[in-house]
């Protein structure tokens, strides 16, 4: 009874010998009444001291409970004789207890260690190394992915990031494991862009996802727009930052028809992209590997024939502005490498085609115009937006319109890489001094102090009524989307009708306008907004009018009407 727990001596002198003979752990547990059970931190990496590695195998087993004497460091304390004649050297050591903890659960420790490594890997470090100062700057191109729900926009975006080395294989394997647990195996690629939990659970993109990748000649920013009709305002915000749109179409039987017929988002998205100023459109016919399609040329041509007349009507030139290509987002076929199953397609794969596009003409001499997409607090006030015109450098003084706040640029990040100056077309994060985050709203504009952006409430615009069941009269209210700004407007007067073919204006004022008519109208916004005429700044003079969740009209600003005193 008065023996000390140490080695196998217990069995000889302890009244609980039969229990011990049946199994040492039972006897240990019975004897060691006062010792608190030791609960290891399972997330900690396994620590094996070098001087114990050789002898670890020969040590006797214990059930993972340690008492105070066992916790003594064997390196510091020499083995001393104990009451019942055994030495401390015979006692189970801390290291061996760890092994015991691992054995019953199989491979748990290894998995925890792996998870830790993966968590460490996911630190948001900029993947693009800053180029050497003398290297020529790559052209920045903003690509927005648009199309109907479930066409595969986020999956293609995730696949491109993997193929260009922006997401490593281990991260994707982790997403695949997590997606399998939720019975969503085919969604794992989209998780590279759909980062919040709601998007992953529902499989729907809600906010515009951002990512970037580089090719030999260009630096691309991916803007992954939501396809669901409830989130069209977010999609407009994404399209307003883009230079190039990729319309993703599902070739699967039934899915193409659903997306393209009335009520589907394919038509509306193509039209909104054109209104937002996207000149070039790549149509990716996705899911070509589906069993219902099987890389069939007939199905590809069928989709193409239905799309071309509509895209022509929206304003794209089929010969110059549109490029069709087949692909599979899930397998990555025809995104980076050509596909053997598809001998009839002779063009370049998607990434190579993007790289071969001609450069966009941008003037860095113009006045600074940066419409704000989003803002947040992070050691000061940070804003996000695409620089439409002019160039911005560190420590530059700018003015925030329409509030006329003077601000200073503390730091500049272009696609998460810090830089000293930025040119038009780049997606930027600016840290500003001299303004609070609460004083900024999306739709505000950063301008040069010597050339301020126009702001006001009343303007004249040419409007094309696209889809509206009844007539539109003065007094009609709708929601205006112009660059990154969303504001309620009222049509206060109809000035004249415009003939679609000849462009002639009617002599008399119309009393109403209806679907497919073009008119010039005066609009008044509920609050002061920043805008420019289409002639001066096309990107900031185009707008969309929406009502009851539908796009009813597109238009361009002709002139700004000064406010009456």
Coordinates of C-alpha atoms in Angstrom, one line a residue:
X1 CA 0.0 0.0 0.0
X2 CA 2.8 2.5 0.7
X3 CA 4.7 1.6 -2.5
X4 CA 5.5 4.3 -5.1
X5 CA 4.2 3.8 -8.6
X6 CA 7.3 3.0 -10.7
X7 CA 7.9 0.3 -13.3
X8 CA 6.8 -3.3 -12.7
X9 CA 7.6 -3.3 -9.0
X10 CA 3.9 -2.5 -8.4
X11 CA 2.9 -6.1 -9.3
X12 CA 5.0 -7.6 -6.6
X13 CA 4.2 -5.5 -3.5
X14 CA 0.7 -4.2 -4.3
X15 CA -2.5 -5.8 -2.9
X16 CA -4.1 -5.2 -6.3
X17 CA -1.8 -7.7 -7.9
X18 CA -4.5 -9.7 -9.7
X19 CA -5.9 -6.6 -11.3
X20 CA -2.4 -5.6 -12.3
X21 CA -1.8 -9.0 -13.8
X22 CA -5.0 -8.7 -15.8
X23 CA -3.8 -5.4 -17.2
X24 CA -1.3 -2.8 -15.8
X25 CA -3.4 0.3 -16.8
X26 CA -6.2 -0.8 -14.4
X27 CA -3.8 -1.1 -11.5
X28 CA -2.2 2.2 -12.3
X29 CA -5.5 4.0 -12.5
X30 CA -6.6 2.5 -9.1
X31 CA -3.4 3.4 -7.4
X32 CA -2.8 6.8 -8.7
X33 CA -5.9 8.3 -7.2
X34 CA -4.8 11.9 -6.6
X35 CA -3.0 12.6 -9.9
X36 CA -5.0 14.8 -12.2
X37 CA -5.5 13.3 -15.7
X38 CA -3.1 15.0 -18.1
X39 CA -4.9 16.4 -21.1
X40 CA -2.5 17.1 -23.9
X41 CA -2.9 19.9 -26.4
X42 CA -3.8 17.9 -29.5
X43 CA -2.9 20.8 -31.8
X44 CA 0.7 21.0 -30.6
X45 CA 3.3 19.3 -32.8
X46 CA 4.7 16.1 -31.4
X47 CA 7.9 16.8 -29.4
X48 CA 10.5 14.0 -29.3
X49 CA 13.7 15.0 -27.5
X50 CA 16.8 13.8 -29.4
X51 CA 18.2 11.9 -26.4
X52 CA 15.0 9.9 -26.0
X53 CA 14.5 8.9 -29.7
X54 CA 16.6 5.8 -29.5
X55 CA 15.3 4.4 -26.2
X56 CA 11.6 5.3 -26.8
X57 CA 10.8 1.9 -28.2
X58 CA 12.1 -0.1 -25.2
X59 CA 10.1 1.7 -22.6
X60 CA 7.2 0.1 -20.8
X61 CA 3.6 1.1 -21.6
X62 CA 1.3 3.3 -19.5
X63 CA -2.2 4.6 -20.1
X64 CA -1.2 8.2 -20.6
X65 CA -1.7 9.5 -17.0
X66 CA 1.3 11.3 -15.5
X67 CA 2.0 12.0 -11.9
X68 CA 4.1 14.8 -10.5
X69 CA 7.3 12.7 -10.3
X70 CA 7.0 11.6 -13.9
X71 CA 6.9 15.2 -15.0
X72 CA 10.4 15.8 -13.8
X73 CA 12.8 16.5 -16.7
X74 CA 15.0 13.4 -17.1
X75 CA 17.8 15.6 -18.6
X76 CA 18.2 17.7 -15.5
X77 CA 17.6 15.2 -12.7
X78 CA 19.8 12.1 -12.4
X79 CA 18.1 8.8 -11.8
X80 CA 17.7 8.6 -8.0
X81 CA 16.8 5.5 -5.9
X82 CA 13.2 5.4 -4.8
X83 CA 11.5 3.8 -1.8
X84 CA 10.8 0.4 -3.3
X85 CA 14.2 -0.1 -4.8
X86 CA 13.5 1.0 -8.4
X87 CA 15.0 4.0 -9.9
X88 CA 13.3 6.9 -11.6
X89 CA 15.0 5.9 -14.9
X90 CA 12.6 2.9 -15.0
X91 CA 9.5 5.1 -14.9
X92 CA 7.5 5.8 -18.0
X93 CA 8.7 9.1 -19.6
X94 CA 6.7 12.0 -20.9
X95 CA 7.6 11.1 -24.5
X96 CA 6.3 7.6 -24.3
X97 CA 3.0 8.8 -22.8
X98 CA 2.5 11.0 -25.9
X99 CA 2.9 7.9 -28.1
X100 CA 0.3 6.2 -26.0
X101 CA -2.1 9.1 -26.5
X102 CA -1.7 8.8 -30.3
X103 CA -1.9 5.0 -30.7
X104 CA -5.6 4.4 -29.7
X105 CA -6.9 7.0 -32.1
X106 CA -4.8 5.9 -35.0
X107 CA -3.6 8.7 -37.1
X108 CA -5.1 11.7 -35.4
X109 CA -1.9 13.4 -34.3
X110 CA -0.6 13.3 -37.9
X111 CA -3.8 14.8 -39.2
X112 CA -3.8 17.6 -36.7
X113 CA -0.2 18.4 -37.6
X114 CA -1.2 18.5 -41.3
X115 CA -4.1 20.8 -40.6
X116 CA -1.7 23.1 -38.7
X117 CA 0.6 23.2 -41.6
X118 CA -2.3 24.0 -44.0
X119 CA -3.5 26.8 -41.7
X120 CA -0.1 28.3 -41.8
X121 CA 0.1 28.1 -45.5
X122 CA -3.1 30.0 -45.9
X123 CA -1.6 33.3 -44.7
X124 CA -2.7 35.9 -47.2
X125 CA 0.7 36.7 -48.6
X126 CA 0.9 38.4 -52.0
X127 CA 1.6 35.6 -54.5
X128 CA 2.9 38.0 -57.1
X129 CA 6.5 39.0 -56.4
X130 CA 7.1 42.7 -57.0
X131 CA 8.8 43.1 -60.4
X132 CA 12.3 44.5 -60.5
X133 CA 12.2 48.3 -60.8
X134 CA 13.7 48.4 -64.4
X135 CA 11.2 45.7 -65.7
X136 CA 8.5 47.0 -68.0
X137 CA 5.1 47.1 -66.2
X138 CA 2.7 44.5 -67.4
X139 CA -0.6 45.7 -68.8
X140 CA -3.4 45.4 -66.2
X141 CA -6.6 43.8 -67.6
X142 CA -9.8 43.4 -65.5
X143 CA -11.9 40.4 -66.5
X144 CA -15.4 40.0 -65.3
X145 CA -17.1 36.5 -65.4
X146 CA -20.8 36.9 -66.1
X147 CA -23.6 34.5 -66.9
X148 CA -26.6 32.5 -65.5
X149 CA -26.6 30.8 -62.1
X150 CA -24.6 27.5 -62.1
X151 CA -23.0 28.1 -65.5
X152 CA -19.7 27.5 -63.9
X153 CA -18.2 31.1 -63.4
X154 CA -16.6 30.5 -60.0
X155 CA -15.4 27.1 -61.0
X156 CA -13.6 28.4 -64.1
X157 CA -12.1 31.2 -62.0
X158 CA -10.8 28.7 -59.4
X159 CA -9.4 26.4 -62.2
X160 CA -7.6 29.3 -63.8
X161 CA -6.0 30.3 -60.5
X162 CA -4.9 26.7 -60.1
X163 CA -3.5 26.4 -63.6
X164 CA -1.6 29.7 -63.3
X165 CA -0.1 28.6 -59.9
X166 CA -2.1 31.2 -57.8
X167 CA -3.7 28.4 -55.7
X168 CA -1.6 25.5 -54.7
X169 CA -2.6 21.8 -54.9
X170 CA -2.8 21.3 -51.2
X171 CA -5.2 24.1 -50.7
X172 CA -7.5 22.7 -53.4
X173 CA -7.2 19.2 -51.9
X174 CA -8.4 20.7 -48.6
X175 CA -11.3 22.4 -50.3
X176 CA -12.1 19.1 -52.0
X177 CA -12.2 17.3 -48.6
X178 CA -14.4 20.0 -47.1
X179 CA -16.7 20.0 -50.1
X180 CA -17.1 16.2 -50.0
X181 CA -18.1 16.4 -46.4
X182 CA -21.0 18.6 -47.5
X183 CA -21.8 16.4 -50.5
X184 CA -20.7 19.2 -52.9
X185 CA -17.8 17.5 -54.6
X186 CA -18.1 19.5 -57.8
X187 CA -18.1 22.9 -56.1
X188 CA -14.6 22.7 -54.6
X189 CA -12.9 24.8 -57.3
X190 CA -15.3 27.7 -56.8
X191 CA -14.3 27.9 -53.2
X192 CA -11.1 29.6 -54.3
X193 CA -13.3 32.6 -55.1
X194 CA -16.4 32.1 -53.0
X195 CA -14.7 32.6 -49.7
X196 CA -17.5 33.3 -47.2
X197 CA -19.6 30.6 -45.6
X198 CA -23.0 31.6 -47.0
X199 CA -21.7 31.4 -50.5
X200 CA -20.1 28.0 -49.9
X201 CA -23.2 26.6 -48.2
X202 CA -25.6 27.7 -50.9
X203 CA -23.2 27.3 -53.8
X204 CA -24.2 30.8 -55.0
X205 CA -21.8 33.7 -55.4
X206 CA -23.2 36.8 -53.6
X207 CA -20.5 39.3 -53.7
X208 CA -18.0 40.0 -56.5
X209 CA -15.1 37.6 -55.9
X210 CA -11.6 39.0 -56.6
X211 CA -8.4 37.2 -57.6
X212 CA -5.5 37.8 -59.9
X213 CA -3.1 35.9 -62.1
X214 CA -0.3 36.7 -64.5
X215 CA 0.6 35.5 -68.0
X216 CA 3.8 36.3 -69.9
X217 CA 2.6 39.7 -71.1
X218 CA -0.3 40.7 -68.9
X219 CA -1.5 41.0 -65.3
X220 CA -5.2 39.9 -65.0
X221 CA -7.7 40.7 -62.2
X222 CA -10.6 38.2 -62.1
X223 CA -13.9 39.7 -61.0
X224 CA -16.3 36.8 -60.3
X225 CA -19.8 38.3 -60.6
X226 CA -22.9 36.7 -59.0
X227 CA -25.3 35.0 -61.5
X228 CA -28.4 35.1 -59.4
X229 CA -31.0 37.7 -60.3
X230 CA -31.3 38.9 -56.7
X231 CA -27.7 40.0 -56.7
X232 CA -27.6 41.9 -60.1
X233 CA -26.7 45.2 -58.3
X234 CA -23.5 43.5 -57.1
X235 CA -22.9 42.2 -60.7
X236 CA -23.2 45.7 -62.1
X237 CA -20.6 46.9 -59.6
X238 CA -18.2 44.2 -60.8
X239 CA -18.9 44.8 -64.5
X240 CA -18.3 48.6 -64.0
X241 CA -14.7 47.8 -63.1
X242 CA -14.0 45.5 -66.1
X243 CA -12.2 45.9 -69.4
X244 CA -13.2 42.5 -70.7
X245 CA -16.2 40.3 -70.0
X246 CA -16.3 36.5 -70.1
X247 CA -19.8 35.3 -70.7
X248 CA -20.0 31.7 -69.3
X249 CA -22.7 29.5 -71.0
X250 CA -23.6 26.0 -69.9
X251 CA -23.9 23.6 -72.9
X252 CA -25.7 21.0 -70.8
X253 CA -29.1 20.1 -72.2
X254 CA -31.8 22.2 -70.6
X255 CA -29.3 24.5 -68.7
X256 CA -28.5 26.6 -71.8
X257 CA -32.2 27.1 -72.6
X258 CA -33.1 28.0 -69.0
X259 CA -30.3 30.6 -68.9
X260 CA -31.1 32.1 -72.2
X261 CA -34.9 32.2 -72.4
X262 CA -36.7 35.2 -70.9
X263 CA -36.2 35.3 -67.2
X264 CA -32.7 33.8 -67.4
X265 CA -29.7 35.9 -66.6
X266 CA -27.6 35.3 -69.8
X267 CA -29.4 38.1 -71.7
X268 CA -29.5 40.6 -68.9
X269 CA -25.8 40.1 -68.0
X270 CA -24.6 40.5 -71.6
X271 CA -26.6 43.7 -71.8
X272 CA -25.4 45.1 -68.5
X273 CA -21.8 44.3 -69.4
X274 CA -22.2 46.3 -72.7
X275 CA -23.8 49.2 -70.7
X276 CA -20.9 49.1 -68.2
X277 CA -18.5 49.8 -71.0
X278 CA -17.1 46.3 -71.7
X279 CA -16.0 46.4 -75.4
X280 CA -14.7 42.8 -75.8
X281 CA -16.7 39.7 -75.0
X282 CA -15.4 36.1 -74.8
X283 CA -18.2 33.5 -74.8
X284 CA -17.0 30.4 -73.0
X285 CA -19.3 27.5 -73.7
X286 CA -18.7 25.4 -70.6
X287 CA -19.6 21.9 -69.5
X288 CA -18.7 20.5 -72.9
X289 CA -17.5 17.3 -71.2
X290 CA -21.1 16.7 -69.9
X291 CA -22.5 13.3 -71.0
X292 CA -25.4 15.1 -72.7
X293 CA -23.0 17.1 -74.8
X294 CA -19.7 15.0 -75.1
X295 CA -17.8 17.8 -77.0
X296 CA -20.5 17.8 -79.7
X297 CA -19.9 20.4 -82.5
X298 CA -23.7 20.4 -83.2
X299 CA -24.5 21.5 -79.6
X300 CA -21.8 24.1 -79.7
X301 CA -23.1 25.6 -83.0
X302 CA -26.7 25.5 -81.7
X303 CA -25.7 27.6 -78.7
X304 CA -23.7 30.0 -80.9
X305 CA -26.6 30.5 -83.4
X306 CA -29.0 31.4 -80.6
X307 CA -26.5 33.8 -78.9
X308 CA -25.2 35.8 -81.9
X309 CA -28.4 37.6 -82.9
X310 CA -29.0 38.6 -79.3
X311 CA -25.5 39.9 -78.7
X312 CA -25.7 41.8 -81.9
X313 CA -28.9 43.5 -80.7
X314 CA -27.2 44.5 -77.4
X315 CA -24.5 46.3 -79.4
X316 CA -21.5 43.8 -79.8
X317 CA -20.0 43.4 -83.2
X318 CA -19.9 39.6 -83.9
X319 CA -16.9 39.9 -86.1
X320 CA -14.7 42.1 -84.0
X321 CA -16.0 42.1 -80.4
X322 CA -17.0 38.5 -79.7
X323 CA -14.9 35.3 -79.5
X324 CA -16.5 31.9 -78.9
X325 CA -14.7 28.9 -77.4
X326 CA -15.6 25.5 -75.8
X327 CA -14.2 24.5 -72.5
X328 CA -14.8 22.5 -69.3
X329 CA -14.3 24.4 -66.0
X330 CA -14.3 21.3 -63.8
X331 CA -11.6 19.4 -65.7
X332 CA -9.8 22.5 -66.9
X333 CA -10.0 21.3 -70.6
X334 CA -9.2 24.1 -73.1
X335 CA -8.4 26.7 -70.4
X336 CA -4.6 26.3 -70.6
X337 CA -4.0 23.4 -73.0
X338 CA -5.8 22.2 -76.1
X339 CA -8.2 19.3 -75.8
X340 CA -7.7 16.1 -77.8
X341 CA -11.4 15.2 -77.6
X342 CA -12.2 18.5 -79.5
X343 CA -10.4 18.3 -82.8
X344 CA -12.9 20.7 -84.5
X345 CA -11.8 23.7 -82.3
X346 CA -8.6 25.1 -83.8
X347 CA -8.3 28.4 -81.8
X348 CA -6.0 29.1 -78.9
X349 CA -7.0 27.9 -75.4
X350 CA -8.6 30.5 -73.0
X351 CA -5.5 31.7 -71.1
X352 CA -3.4 31.9 -74.2
X353 CA -6.2 33.8 -76.0
X354 CA -6.4 36.3 -73.2
X355 CA -2.6 36.9 -73.4
X356 CA -2.8 37.4 -77.2
X357 CA -5.4 40.2 -77.0
X358 CA -4.3 43.7 -78.2
X359 CA -3.5 46.2 -75.6
X360 CA -6.3 48.6 -74.3
X361 CA -5.8 52.3 -75.1
X362 CA -5.7 54.2 -71.8
X363 CA -4.6 57.8 -71.2
X364 CA -2.6 58.4 -68.0
X365 CA -2.4 62.1 -68.8
X366 CA -6.1 62.8 -68.1
X367 CA -7.5 64.0 -64.7
X368 CA -7.7 61.4 -61.9
X369 CA -11.0 59.6 -61.7
X370 CA -11.4 56.7 -59.3
X371 CA -15.0 55.6 -58.5
X372 CA -15.1 53.9 -55.1
X373 CA -16.5 50.3 -54.9
X374 CA -15.9 49.6 -51.2
X375 CA -14.3 51.0 -48.1
X376 CA -13.3 49.7 -44.7
X377 CA -11.2 50.5 -41.6
X378 CA -7.7 49.1 -41.3
X379 CA -5.1 51.3 -39.6
X380 CA -6.9 54.2 -41.2
X381 CA -9.4 54.5 -44.0
X382 CA -9.0 52.1 -46.9
X383 CA -10.9 52.4 -50.2
X384 CA -11.1 50.0 -53.2
X385 CA -11.7 50.9 -56.8
X386 CA -10.5 50.9 -60.4
X387 CA -8.6 53.9 -61.6
X388 CA -10.5 55.0 -64.7
X389 CA -8.2 57.9 -65.8
X390 CA -5.1 59.7 -64.7
X391 CA -2.3 58.3 -62.5
X392 CA -2.0 58.2 -58.7
X393 CA 1.2 58.2 -56.6
X394 CA 2.1 58.0 -52.9
X395 CA 1.7 61.2 -50.8
X396 CA -0.5 62.7 -53.6
X397 CA -3.2 65.2 -52.5
X398 CA -6.6 64.3 -54.0
X399 CA -10.2 65.5 -53.5
X400 CA -13.2 63.2 -52.5
X401 CA -16.3 64.2 -54.4
X402 CA -19.1 65.1 -53.9
X403 CA -18.1 66.0 -50.3
X404 CA -15.0 68.0 -51.4
X405 CA -12.8 66.4 -48.7
X406 CA -9.1 66.9 -49.3
X407 CA -7.3 63.6 -48.7
X408 CA -3.7 62.3 -48.9
X409 CA -2.7 58.9 -50.2
X410 CA -0.7 57.1 -47.5
X411 CA -0.1 53.8 -49.3
X412 CA -1.1 52.2 -52.6
X413 CA -1.8 48.5 -53.2
X414 CA -2.3 47.1 -56.7
X415 CA -3.7 43.6 -56.4
X416 CA -2.3 43.3 -52.9
X417 CA 1.2 44.2 -53.9
X418 CA 2.5 47.6 -52.6
X419 CA 3.5 50.1 -55.3
X420 CA 4.5 53.8 -55.5
X421 CA 2.3 54.8 -58.4
X422 CA -0.6 53.4 -60.4
X423 CA -1.8 53.9 -64.0
X424 CA -5.3 53.7 -65.4
X425 CA -7.0 50.3 -65.5
X426 CA -5.5 49.0 -62.2
X427 CA -7.6 47.8 -59.3
X428 CA -6.3 49.6 -56.3
X429 CA -6.5 49.7 -52.5
X430 CA -5.7 53.1 -51.2
X431 CA -5.1 54.0 -47.6
X432 CA -6.2 57.7 -47.1
X433 CA -5.4 60.3 -44.6
X434 CA -7.8 63.2 -43.8
X435 CA -11.1 61.4 -44.0
X436 CA -13.1 59.0 -41.8
X437 CA -14.5 55.7 -43.2
X438 CA -18.0 56.8 -42.2
X439 CA -17.8 59.8 -44.5
X440 CA -17.3 57.7 -47.7
X441 CA -20.0 55.9 -49.6
X442 CA -19.6 53.6 -52.6
X443 CA -20.2 55.8 -55.7
X444 CA -18.0 58.6 -54.4
X445 CA -15.1 59.6 -56.7
X446 CA -11.5 60.5 -56.0
X447 CA -10.4 63.3 -58.3
X448 CA -7.4 65.6 -58.9
X449 CA -7.8 69.0 -57.1
X450 CA -7.3 71.0 -60.3
X451 CA -10.0 69.1 -62.3
X452 CA -12.9 68.0 -60.1
X453 CA -15.6 65.6 -61.2
X454 CA -19.1 67.0 -61.9
X455 CA -21.7 66.4 -59.3
X456 CA -25.4 67.3 -59.2
X457 CA -28.9 65.9 -59.2
X458 CA -30.4 66.7 -62.5
X459 CA -29.2 65.7 -66.0
X460 CA -30.4 65.0 -69.5
X461 CA -29.8 61.5 -70.9
X462 CA -30.6 59.4 -73.9
X463 CA -32.5 56.3 -72.8
X464 CA -33.3 53.0 -74.6
X465 CA -36.3 51.2 -73.1
X466 CA -35.4 47.5 -73.2
X467 CA -38.0 45.7 -71.3
X468 CA -41.1 47.3 -69.7
X469 CA -44.7 46.0 -69.9
X470 CA -46.5 49.3 -69.6
X471 CA -45.8 52.8 -70.7
X472 CA -43.3 55.2 -68.9
X473 CA -44.5 58.8 -68.2
X474 CA -42.9 61.7 -66.4
X475 CA -43.0 61.0 -62.7
X476 CA -41.8 57.4 -63.1
X477 CA -39.3 56.3 -60.5
X478 CA -36.5 53.7 -60.9
X479 CA -33.0 52.8 -59.5
X480 CA -30.1 54.3 -61.4
X481 CA -26.8 52.4 -61.6
X482 CA -24.0 54.6 -62.9
X483 CA -20.3 53.5 -62.5
X484 CA -20.3 52.3 -58.8
X485 CA -23.1 54.5 -57.6
X486 CA -26.7 53.3 -56.9
X487 CA -29.3 56.0 -56.5
X488 CA -33.1 56.4 -56.9
X489 CA -34.1 58.7 -59.8
X490 CA -37.3 60.1 -61.2
X491 CA -38.0 60.9 -64.8
X492 CA -39.1 64.5 -64.5
X493 CA -39.7 65.2 -68.2
X494 CA -39.6 63.5 -71.6
X495 CA -37.9 65.9 -74.1
X496 CA -38.1 64.0 -77.4
X497 CA -38.2 60.6 -79.1
X498 CA -35.1 59.5 -81.2
X499 CA -35.5 57.4 -84.4
X500 CA -33.5 54.3 -83.9
X501 CA -32.4 54.0 -87.6
X502 CA -31.9 57.6 -88.6
X503 CA -31.1 59.2 -85.2
X504 CA -33.6 62.0 -85.9
X505 CA -35.3 63.7 -83.0
X506 CA -39.1 64.3 -82.8
X507 CA -40.3 67.9 -82.9
X508 CA -42.9 67.4 -80.2
X509 CA -42.6 66.2 -76.7
X510 CA -43.9 62.6 -76.3
X511 CA -46.4 62.1 -73.5
X512 CA -45.0 58.6 -72.8
X513 CA -42.5 56.1 -74.1
X514 CA -42.8 52.3 -74.3
X515 CA -40.6 49.2 -74.9
X516 CA -38.0 49.4 -77.7
X517 CA -38.3 53.1 -78.0
X518 CA -35.4 55.6 -77.6
X519 CA -35.9 58.9 -76.0
X520 CA -34.1 61.9 -74.4
X521 CA -35.4 62.6 -70.9
X522 CA -34.6 64.7 -67.9
X523 CA -33.8 62.7 -64.8
X524 CA -33.5 63.9 -61.2
X525 CA -31.7 61.9 -58.5
X526 CA -32.8 61.7 -54.9
X527 CA -29.4 62.9 -53.7
X528 CA -26.3 64.5 -55.1
X529 CA -24.3 62.1 -57.3
X530 CA -21.0 62.2 -59.2
X531 CA -21.3 61.8 -62.9
X532 CA -19.7 62.9 -66.2
X533 CA -21.1 63.3 -69.7
X534 CA -20.7 60.3 -72.0
X535 CA -18.7 62.4 -74.4
X536 CA -16.0 63.4 -71.8
X537 CA -15.8 60.1 -69.8
X538 CA -17.7 57.2 -71.4
X539 CA -17.0 55.0 -68.4
X540 CA -18.7 57.5 -66.1
X541 CA -21.5 58.6 -68.4
X542 CA -23.2 55.2 -69.0
X543 CA -26.0 54.0 -66.8
X544 CA -28.7 51.4 -66.3
X545 CA -32.2 51.9 -64.9
X546 CA -33.7 49.0 -62.9
X547 CA -37.1 48.5 -61.4
X548 CA -38.7 45.6 -59.5
X549 CA -35.5 43.5 -60.0
X550 CA -35.4 43.9 -63.8
X551 CA -33.3 46.1 -66.0
X552 CA -35.7 48.3 -67.8
X553 CA -33.5 50.7 -69.7
X554 CA -29.9 51.7 -70.5
X555 CA -28.7 55.2 -71.3
X556 CA -25.9 57.7 -71.6
X557 CA -25.6 61.2 -69.9
X558 CA -25.8 64.0 -72.5
X559 CA -25.6 67.1 -70.3
X560 CA -25.6 68.1 -66.7
X561 CA -28.3 70.6 -65.7
X562 CA -27.1 73.2 -63.1
X563 CA -29.3 73.4 -60.0
X564 CA -31.6 76.4 -59.8
X565 CA -31.0 78.7 -56.8

